[in-house]
Amino acid sequence: MKFVSFQVGDRQTYGVKRDARIVELAGLHGLPQDLLGGIEEGEGFLQKVKRVLQDDSAEPRSYSHNEIKWLSPLPKVKRNIMCVGKNYRDHAIEMGGEQDIPKDIMIFTKATNTVVGHEETVLHHGEMTEQLDYEGELAVVIGKRGKGISLEDALEYVFGYTILNDITARNLQKKHGQFFIGKSLDTTCPIGPYLVTKDEVVDPQNLKITTRVNDEIRQSSNTSEMIFNIPTIISTLSKGMTLEPGDIIATGTPAGVGKGFKPPLFLKKGDRVVIEIESLGILTNQLQA
Ligand code: MG
């Protein structure tokens, strides 16, 4: 299933994509009011959704894509978004050469209030940075609580997958030593458009990933190129830290970020960033003009 969180008028709600429409689910036949509530309910939630969709008497409301404002599938994130750094060999090399290829997983976080949805405007932050950069990434959403998760069991803890743009102010990332400020400016974490349940993703480690800026291809790779795969990331993170339903983990970006070009191709006012991942859809965001 492809879940969507969205806004109609002043009302925030969620639903699921069915053909060309989005069927609203919030509160229907005892379903939770938001998608995070559903993920927290665990296995039973997806069964309930299936039953509601098959029940002809349920008559849920549905909307076309242009009747809604897209939100991030999880508009309110419980804690910082966990991100893997330099997880594609060619990206590590473009950032600092062979010596930048990590031997252990590198993890940083983005603040929760960076999150925006598909087609939402990204602020330019021109007073702080002229080095705003895109990073197209596959993101994992955790589906159940776990600690000390083994490599073998790791994918059982996944609810689904989505697309995430880890937008970064390169000057602030470098200046402040730790990445937090450079990764946490408001609106610098577009997520969506869908949260796709794991049963619809045959092999998350074999998905084409492409980033275009104003129709020009900048990143073109495959999730098979990750240095640390998804089970390794989940297992490593959960060794001493409990993972919670709704946790978001961004798995790193391939080569072709703006900083990697000579001269660099940082984002400019009005630029349109389009990230496509096979099976997951297309995430589009435009910079403030
Ligand atoms: Mg990143």
mmCIF file of C-alpha atoms and ligand atoms in Angstrom:
data_model
loop_
_atom_site.group_PDB
_atom_site.id
_atom_site.type_symbol
_atom_site.label_atom_id
_atom_site.label_comp_id
_atom_site.label_asym_id
_atom_site.label_seq_id
_atom_site.Cartn_x
_atom_site.Cartn_y
_atom_site.Cartn_z
ATOM 1 C CA MET A 1 0.000 0.000 0.000
ATOM 2 C CA LYS A 2 1.028 3.582 -0.628
ATOM 3 C CA PHE A 3 0.079 5.733 2.356
ATOM 4 C CA VAL A 4 -0.300 9.494 2.035
ATOM 5 C CA SER A 5 -0.695 12.182 4.698
ATOM 6 C CA PHE A 6 -2.420 15.257 3.365
ATOM 7 C CA GLN A 7 -4.367 18.381 4.123
ATOM 8 C CA VAL A 8 -7.828 19.336 2.859
ATOM 9 C CA GLY A 9 -8.776 22.854 3.873
ATOM 10 C CA ASP A 10 -7.550 23.179 7.469
ATOM 11 C CA ARG A 11 -7.881 19.488 8.180
ATOM 12 C CA GLN A 12 -4.848 17.166 8.319
ATOM 13 C CA THR A 13 -5.605 13.552 7.573
ATOM 14 C CA TYR A 14 -4.207 10.480 5.816
ATOM 15 C CA GLY A 15 -5.203 7.832 3.382
ATOM 16 C CA VAL A 16 -4.010 5.401 0.806
ATOM 17 C CA LYS A 17 -3.510 5.678 -2.948
ATOM 18 C CA ARG A 18 -6.055 3.717 -4.951
ATOM 19 C CA ASP A 19 -5.694 4.039 -8.730
ATOM 20 C CA ALA A 20 -5.527 7.769 -9.458
ATOM 21 C CA ARG A 21 -7.235 8.812 -6.195
ATOM 22 C CA ILE A 22 -6.420 9.015 -2.518
ATOM 23 C CA VAL A 23 -8.899 7.269 -0.216
ATOM 24 C CA GLU A 24 -9.203 8.907 3.195
ATOM 25 C CA LEU A 25 -8.771 6.554 6.139
ATOM 26 C CA ALA A 26 -8.528 8.704 9.293
ATOM 27 C CA GLY A 27 -11.081 7.622 11.872
ATOM 28 C CA LEU A 28 -12.857 5.301 9.437
ATOM 29 C CA HIS A 29 -14.209 2.164 11.200
ATOM 30 C CA GLY A 30 -11.967 2.682 14.211
ATOM 31 C CA LEU A 31 -8.778 3.414 12.266
ATOM 32 C CA PRO A 32 -6.431 5.873 14.019
ATOM 33 C CA GLN A 33 -6.548 9.613 13.283
ATOM 34 C CA ASP A 34 -3.031 9.779 11.866
ATOM 35 C CA LEU A 35 -0.612 7.469 10.091
ATOM 36 C CA LEU A 36 1.856 7.375 12.981
ATOM 37 C CA GLY A 37 -0.981 6.021 15.154
ATOM 38 C CA GLY A 38 -1.480 3.272 12.579
ATOM 39 C CA ILE A 39 2.212 2.358 12.479
ATOM 40 C CA GLU A 40 2.216 2.214 16.285
ATOM 41 C CA GLU A 41 -0.734 -0.203 16.218
ATOM 42 C CA GLY A 42 1.486 -2.734 14.463
ATOM 43 C CA GLU A 43 0.464 -5.696 12.295
ATOM 44 C CA GLY A 44 -3.265 -5.310 12.892
ATOM 45 C CA PHE A 45 -3.353 -1.865 11.267
ATOM 46 C CA LEU A 46 -2.663 -3.057 7.724
ATOM 47 C CA GLN A 47 -5.251 -5.852 8.080
ATOM 48 C CA LYS A 48 -7.834 -3.305 9.245
ATOM 49 C CA VAL A 49 -7.038 -0.994 6.313
ATOM 50 C CA LYS A 50 -7.448 -3.894 3.869
ATOM 51 C CA ARG A 51 -10.827 -4.778 5.385
ATOM 52 C CA VAL A 52 -12.046 -1.196 5.202
ATOM 53 C CA LEU A 53 -10.966 -0.905 1.545
ATOM 54 C CA GLN A 54 -12.797 -4.139 0.660
ATOM 55 C CA ASP A 55 -15.955 -3.151 2.526
ATOM 56 C CA ASP A 56 -18.287 -1.643 -0.080
ATOM 57 C CA SER A 57 -20.545 -0.218 2.634
ATOM 58 C CA ALA A 58 -17.666 1.827 4.104
ATOM 59 C CA GLU A 59 -17.961 4.519 1.367
ATOM 60 C CA PRO A 60 -14.779 6.389 2.278
ATOM 61 C CA ARG A 61 -14.179 9.879 0.937
ATOM 62 C CA SER A 62 -11.602 10.084 -1.820
ATOM 63 C CA TYR A 63 -9.706 12.912 -3.481
ATOM 64 C CA SER A 64 -7.812 13.556 -6.677
ATOM 65 C CA HIS A 65 -4.171 14.647 -6.342
ATOM 66 C CA ASN A 66 -4.973 18.264 -7.148
ATOM 67 C CA GLU A 67 -7.595 18.523 -4.389
ATOM 68 C CA ILE A 68 -5.058 17.972 -1.622
ATOM 69 C CA LYS A 69 -1.974 19.577 -0.129
ATOM 70 C CA TRP A 70 0.646 16.877 0.339
ATOM 71 C CA LEU A 71 2.228 16.494 3.753
ATOM 72 C CA SER A 72 5.174 14.357 4.722
ATOM 73 C CA PRO A 73 3.783 10.814 5.306
ATOM 74 C CA LEU A 74 4.759 11.459 8.928
ATOM 75 C CA PRO A 75 4.183 15.203 9.387
ATOM 76 C CA LYS A 76 5.034 15.100 13.113
ATOM 77 C CA VAL A 77 8.185 13.128 13.750
ATOM 78 C CA LYS A 78 8.780 11.949 17.311
ATOM 79 C CA ARG A 79 12.531 12.395 17.355
ATOM 80 C CA ASN A 80 15.392 13.500 15.170
ATOM 81 C CA ILE A 81 15.666 11.931 11.755
ATOM 82 C CA MET A 82 18.618 9.576 11.731
ATOM 83 C CA CYS A 83 20.830 9.865 8.667
ATOM 84 C CA VAL A 84 23.695 7.789 7.347
ATOM 85 C CA GLY A 85 26.583 9.868 5.952
ATOM 86 C CA LYS A 86 28.835 8.860 3.055
ATOM 87 C CA ASN A 87 27.086 5.551 2.434
ATOM 88 C CA TYR A 88 27.829 5.438 -1.294
ATOM 89 C CA ARG A 89 31.476 4.986 -2.248
ATOM 90 C CA ASP A 90 31.380 7.428 -5.173
ATOM 91 C CA HIS A 91 29.759 10.118 -2.973
ATOM 92 C CA ALA A 92 32.361 9.681 -0.211
ATOM 93 C CA ILE A 93 35.059 10.154 -2.852
ATOM 94 C CA GLU A 94 33.450 13.298 -4.328
ATOM 95 C CA MET A 95 33.256 14.792 -0.808
ATOM 96 C CA GLY A 96 36.843 14.150 0.244
ATOM 97 C CA GLY A 97 38.617 11.395 -1.670
ATOM 98 C CA GLU A 98 39.326 7.730 -0.901
ATOM 99 C CA GLN A 99 40.167 8.503 2.736
ATOM 100 C CA ASP A 100 36.551 9.636 3.240
ATOM 101 C CA ILE A 101 35.142 6.139 2.621
ATOM 102 C CA PRO A 102 33.924 5.210 6.123
ATOM 103 C CA LYS A 103 35.019 2.011 7.865
ATOM 104 C CA ASP A 104 32.172 2.242 10.363
ATOM 105 C CA ILE A 105 28.716 3.643 9.784
ATOM 106 C CA MET A 106 28.615 7.408 10.122
ATOM 107 C CA ILE A 107 25.365 8.690 11.684
ATOM 108 C CA PHE A 108 24.097 12.207 12.235
ATOM 109 C CA THR A 109 20.600 13.606 12.743
ATOM 110 C CA LYS A 110 18.330 16.314 11.380
ATOM 111 C CA ALA A 111 15.935 18.191 13.654
ATOM 112 C CA THR A 112 12.260 17.167 13.486
ATOM 113 C CA ASN A 113 10.968 20.559 12.359
ATOM 114 C CA THR A 114 12.878 20.366 9.063
ATOM 115 C CA VAL A 115 10.176 18.080 7.670
ATOM 116 C CA VAL A 116 7.979 19.198 4.754
ATOM 117 C CA GLY A 117 5.921 17.336 2.162
ATOM 118 C CA HIS A 118 5.950 16.720 -1.577
ATOM 119 C CA GLU A 119 5.523 19.967 -3.562
ATOM 120 C CA GLU A 120 6.071 22.136 -0.480
ATOM 121 C CA THR A 121 8.367 25.136 -0.938
ATOM 122 C CA VAL A 122 11.879 24.906 0.510
ATOM 123 C CA LEU A 123 13.126 28.155 2.060
ATOM 124 C CA HIS A 124 16.193 29.667 0.444
ATOM 125 C CA HIS A 125 17.929 30.761 3.688
ATOM 126 C CA GLY A 126 20.001 33.210 1.636
ATOM 127 C CA GLU A 127 20.960 35.212 4.735
ATOM 128 C CA MET A 128 22.825 32.177 6.111
ATOM 129 C CA THR A 129 24.027 30.201 3.131
ATOM 130 C CA GLU A 130 24.807 30.336 -0.572
ATOM 131 C CA GLN A 131 25.636 26.632 -0.470
ATOM 132 C CA LEU A 132 22.290 24.882 -0.119
ATOM 133 C CA ASP A 133 22.641 21.394 -1.594
ATOM 134 C CA TYR A 134 20.310 18.480 -2.383
ATOM 135 C CA GLU A 135 20.826 14.817 -1.396
ATOM 136 C CA GLY A 136 18.361 12.278 -2.820
ATOM 137 C CA GLU A 137 17.961 9.319 -0.446
ATOM 138 C CA LEU A 138 15.966 6.182 0.268
ATOM 139 C CA ALA A 139 14.445 6.454 3.758
ATOM 140 C CA VAL A 140 13.341 3.581 5.972
ATOM 141 C CA VAL A 141 10.437 3.942 8.425
ATOM 142 C CA ILE A 142 10.583 1.641 11.435
ATOM 143 C CA GLY A 143 7.401 -0.358 12.146
ATOM 144 C CA LYS A 144 7.982 -1.869 15.575
ATOM 145 C CA ARG A 145 10.002 -1.257 18.688
ATOM 146 C CA GLY A 146 13.309 -3.103 18.919
ATOM 147 C CA LYS A 147 16.731 -3.195 20.509
ATOM 148 C CA GLY A 148 19.657 -5.455 19.684
ATOM 149 C CA ILE A 149 18.085 -6.337 16.332
ATOM 150 C CA SER A 150 20.029 -8.969 14.386
ATOM 151 C CA LEU A 151 20.980 -8.624 10.710
ATOM 152 C CA GLU A 152 18.672 -11.548 9.900
ATOM 153 C CA ASP A 153 15.634 -10.002 11.610
ATOM 154 C CA ALA A 154 16.276 -6.355 10.671
ATOM 155 C CA LEU A 155 13.810 -6.045 7.773
ATOM 156 C CA GLU A 156 11.000 -7.390 9.994
ATOM 157 C CA TYR A 157 11.263 -4.097 11.891
ATOM 158 C CA VAL A 158 10.629 -2.021 8.764
ATOM 159 C CA PHE A 159 7.144 -0.621 8.114
ATOM 160 C CA GLY A 160 7.979 0.805 4.715
ATOM 161 C CA TYR A 161 10.054 3.053 2.523
ATOM 162 C CA THR A 162 9.897 6.604 1.232
ATOM 163 C CA ILE A 163 12.004 9.255 -0.513
ATOM 164 C CA LEU A 164 13.867 11.914 1.468
ATOM 165 C CA ASN A 165 15.841 14.967 0.366
ATOM 166 C CA ASP A 166 18.584 15.591 2.953
ATOM 167 C CA ILE A 167 19.070 19.256 2.034
ATOM 168 C CA THR A 168 22.273 20.617 3.517
ATOM 169 C CA ALA A 169 23.858 24.051 3.962
ATOM 170 C CA ARG A 170 27.433 23.029 3.113
ATOM 171 C CA ASN A 171 29.079 26.109 4.632
ATOM 172 C CA LEU A 172 27.312 25.548 7.989
ATOM 173 C CA GLN A 173 27.926 21.794 7.877
ATOM 174 C CA LYS A 174 31.659 22.526 7.656
ATOM 175 C CA LYS A 175 31.852 25.591 9.912
ATOM 176 C CA HIS A 176 30.229 24.086 13.016
ATOM 177 C CA GLY A 177 32.138 20.806 13.188
ATOM 178 C CA GLN A 178 29.065 18.730 13.909
ATOM 179 C CA PHE A 179 26.523 18.585 11.078
ATOM 180 C CA PHE A 180 23.425 19.446 13.142
ATOM 181 C CA ILE A 181 22.972 23.138 12.210
ATOM 182 C CA GLY A 182 23.901 22.658 8.557
ATOM 183 C CA LYS A 183 21.383 19.810 8.289
ATOM 184 C CA SER A 184 18.548 21.359 10.321
ATOM 185 C CA LEU A 185 17.445 24.621 8.708
ATOM 186 C CA ASP A 186 13.649 24.862 8.475
ATOM 187 C CA THR A 187 12.090 23.040 5.466
ATOM 188 C CA THR A 188 15.294 21.179 4.569
ATOM 189 C CA CYS A 189 13.834 17.702 4.874
ATOM 190 C CA PRO A 190 11.213 17.035 2.182
ATOM 191 C CA ILE A 191 9.770 13.521 2.552
ATOM 192 C CA GLY A 192 7.263 11.635 0.403
ATOM 193 C CA PRO A 193 5.083 11.586 -1.550
ATOM 194 C CA TYR A 194 4.171 8.099 -0.291
ATOM 195 C CA LEU A 195 5.111 5.807 2.533
ATOM 196 C CA VAL A 196 5.174 2.503 0.638
ATOM 197 C CA THR A 197 4.686 -0.641 2.713
ATOM 198 C CA LYS A 198 7.573 -3.084 2.525
ATOM 199 C CA ASP A 199 5.508 -5.822 0.819
ATOM 200 C CA GLU A 200 5.373 -3.588 -2.292
ATOM 201 C CA VAL A 201 9.147 -3.189 -2.454
ATOM 202 C CA VAL A 202 10.556 -6.437 -3.794
ATOM 203 C CA ASP A 203 14.195 -5.621 -3.000
ATOM 204 C CA PRO A 204 14.975 -2.303 -1.250
ATOM 205 C CA GLN A 205 18.612 -2.956 -2.032
ATOM 206 C CA ASN A 206 18.030 -2.847 -5.787
ATOM 207 C CA LEU A 207 16.179 0.363 -6.602
ATOM 208 C CA LYS A 208 17.160 2.947 -9.199
ATOM 209 C CA ILE A 209 17.570 6.401 -7.644
ATOM 210 C CA THR A 210 17.718 9.587 -9.712
ATOM 211 C CA THR A 211 17.869 13.277 -8.777
ATOM 212 C CA ARG A 212 17.163 16.017 -11.301
ATOM 213 C CA VAL A 213 17.531 19.754 -10.812
ATOM 214 C CA ASN A 214 15.458 21.706 -13.342
ATOM 215 C CA ASP A 215 15.285 18.554 -15.530
ATOM 216 C CA GLU A 216 19.067 18.053 -15.547
ATOM 217 C CA ILE A 217 20.146 14.667 -14.141
ATOM 218 C CA ARG A 218 22.559 15.178 -11.238
ATOM 219 C CA GLN A 219 22.429 11.862 -9.349
ATOM 220 C CA SER A 220 21.856 8.482 -10.974
ATOM 221 C CA SER A 221 22.601 5.334 -9.005
ATOM 222 C CA ASN A 222 21.088 2.247 -7.420
ATOM 223 C CA THR A 223 20.498 1.409 -3.749
ATOM 224 C CA SER A 224 22.610 -1.715 -4.380
ATOM 225 C CA GLU A 225 25.604 0.649 -4.207
ATOM 226 C CA MET A 226 25.217 1.357 -0.461
ATOM 227 C CA ILE A 227 28.350 0.587 1.566
ATOM 228 C CA PHE A 228 26.284 -0.367 4.656
ATOM 229 C CA ASN A 229 23.000 -2.028 3.687
ATOM 230 C CA ILE A 230 19.685 -1.531 5.468
ATOM 231 C CA PRO A 231 19.982 -4.545 7.830
ATOM 232 C CA THR A 232 23.466 -3.379 8.858
ATOM 233 C CA ILE A 233 22.181 0.158 9.526
ATOM 234 C CA ILE A 234 19.231 -1.080 11.637
ATOM 235 C CA SER A 235 21.338 -3.602 13.513
ATOM 236 C CA THR A 236 24.082 -1.067 14.277
ATOM 237 C CA LEU A 237 21.691 1.690 15.403
ATOM 238 C CA SER A 238 19.671 -0.641 17.613
ATOM 239 C CA LYS A 239 22.633 -2.171 19.444
ATOM 240 C CA GLY A 240 22.328 0.152 22.403
ATOM 241 C CA MET A 241 19.384 2.317 21.400
ATOM 242 C CA THR A 242 15.761 1.261 21.195
ATOM 243 C CA LEU A 243 14.249 1.960 17.790
ATOM 244 C CA GLU A 244 10.613 3.091 17.869
ATOM 245 C CA PRO A 245 7.728 2.802 15.408
ATOM 246 C CA GLY A 246 7.779 5.885 13.192
ATOM 247 C CA ASP A 247 11.544 6.415 13.426
ATOM 248 C CA ILE A 248 12.931 7.592 10.102
ATOM 249 C CA ILE A 249 16.360 6.554 8.874
ATOM 250 C CA ALA A 250 17.811 8.173 5.734
ATOM 251 C CA THR A 251 20.257 5.755 4.133
ATOM 252 C CA GLY A 252 22.681 8.159 2.446
ATOM 253 C CA THR A 253 23.058 9.759 -0.960
ATOM 254 C CA PRO A 254 24.925 8.718 -4.113
ATOM 255 C CA ALA A 255 27.443 10.856 -6.028
ATOM 256 C CA GLY A 256 26.299 13.939 -7.892
ATOM 257 C CA VAL A 257 25.464 16.378 -5.100
ATOM 258 C CA GLY A 258 26.053 20.036 -5.980
ATOM 259 C CA LYS A 259 29.271 20.187 -3.951
ATOM 260 C CA GLY A 260 30.713 17.344 -6.038
ATOM 261 C CA PHE A 261 30.792 19.405 -9.270
ATOM 262 C CA LYS A 262 33.638 21.702 -10.301
ATOM 263 C CA PRO A 263 32.639 24.442 -9.933
ATOM 264 C CA PRO A 264 29.956 23.407 -7.402
ATOM 265 C CA LEU A 265 26.286 23.519 -8.477
ATOM 266 C CA PHE A 266 24.498 24.672 -5.336
ATOM 267 C CA LEU A 267 20.745 25.322 -5.334
ATOM 268 C CA LYS A 268 19.489 28.697 -6.483
ATOM 269 C CA LYS A 269 16.206 30.504 -5.907
ATOM 270 C CA GLY A 270 13.383 28.846 -7.826
ATOM 271 C CA ASP A 271 15.296 25.606 -8.569
ATOM 272 C CA ARG A 272 13.125 22.515 -8.801
ATOM 273 C CA VAL A 273 14.523 19.305 -7.279
ATOM 274 C CA VAL A 274 12.961 16.028 -8.422
ATOM 275 C CA ILE A 275 13.993 12.751 -6.786
ATOM 276 C CA GLU A 276 12.734 9.489 -8.219
ATOM 277 C CA ILE A 277 13.189 6.074 -6.631
ATOM 278 C CA GLU A 278 11.900 2.971 -8.365
ATOM 279 C CA SER A 279 8.707 1.611 -6.674
ATOM 280 C CA LEU A 280 8.460 4.665 -4.385
ATOM 281 C CA GLY A 281 7.390 7.480 -6.704
ATOM 282 C CA ILE A 282 8.695 10.990 -7.341
ATOM 283 C CA LEU A 283 9.388 13.660 -4.704
ATOM 284 C CA THR A 284 9.351 17.212 -6.075
ATOM 285 C CA ASN A 285 10.176 20.443 -4.246
ATOM 286 C CA GLN A 286 10.919 23.912 -5.458
ATOM 287 C CA LEU A 287 13.151 26.440 -3.754
ATOM 288 C CA GLN A 288 11.576 29.717 -2.735
ATOM 289 C CA ALA A 289 11.858 32.100 -5.712
HETATM 290 MG MG MG B 1 22.527 12.675 3.442
#
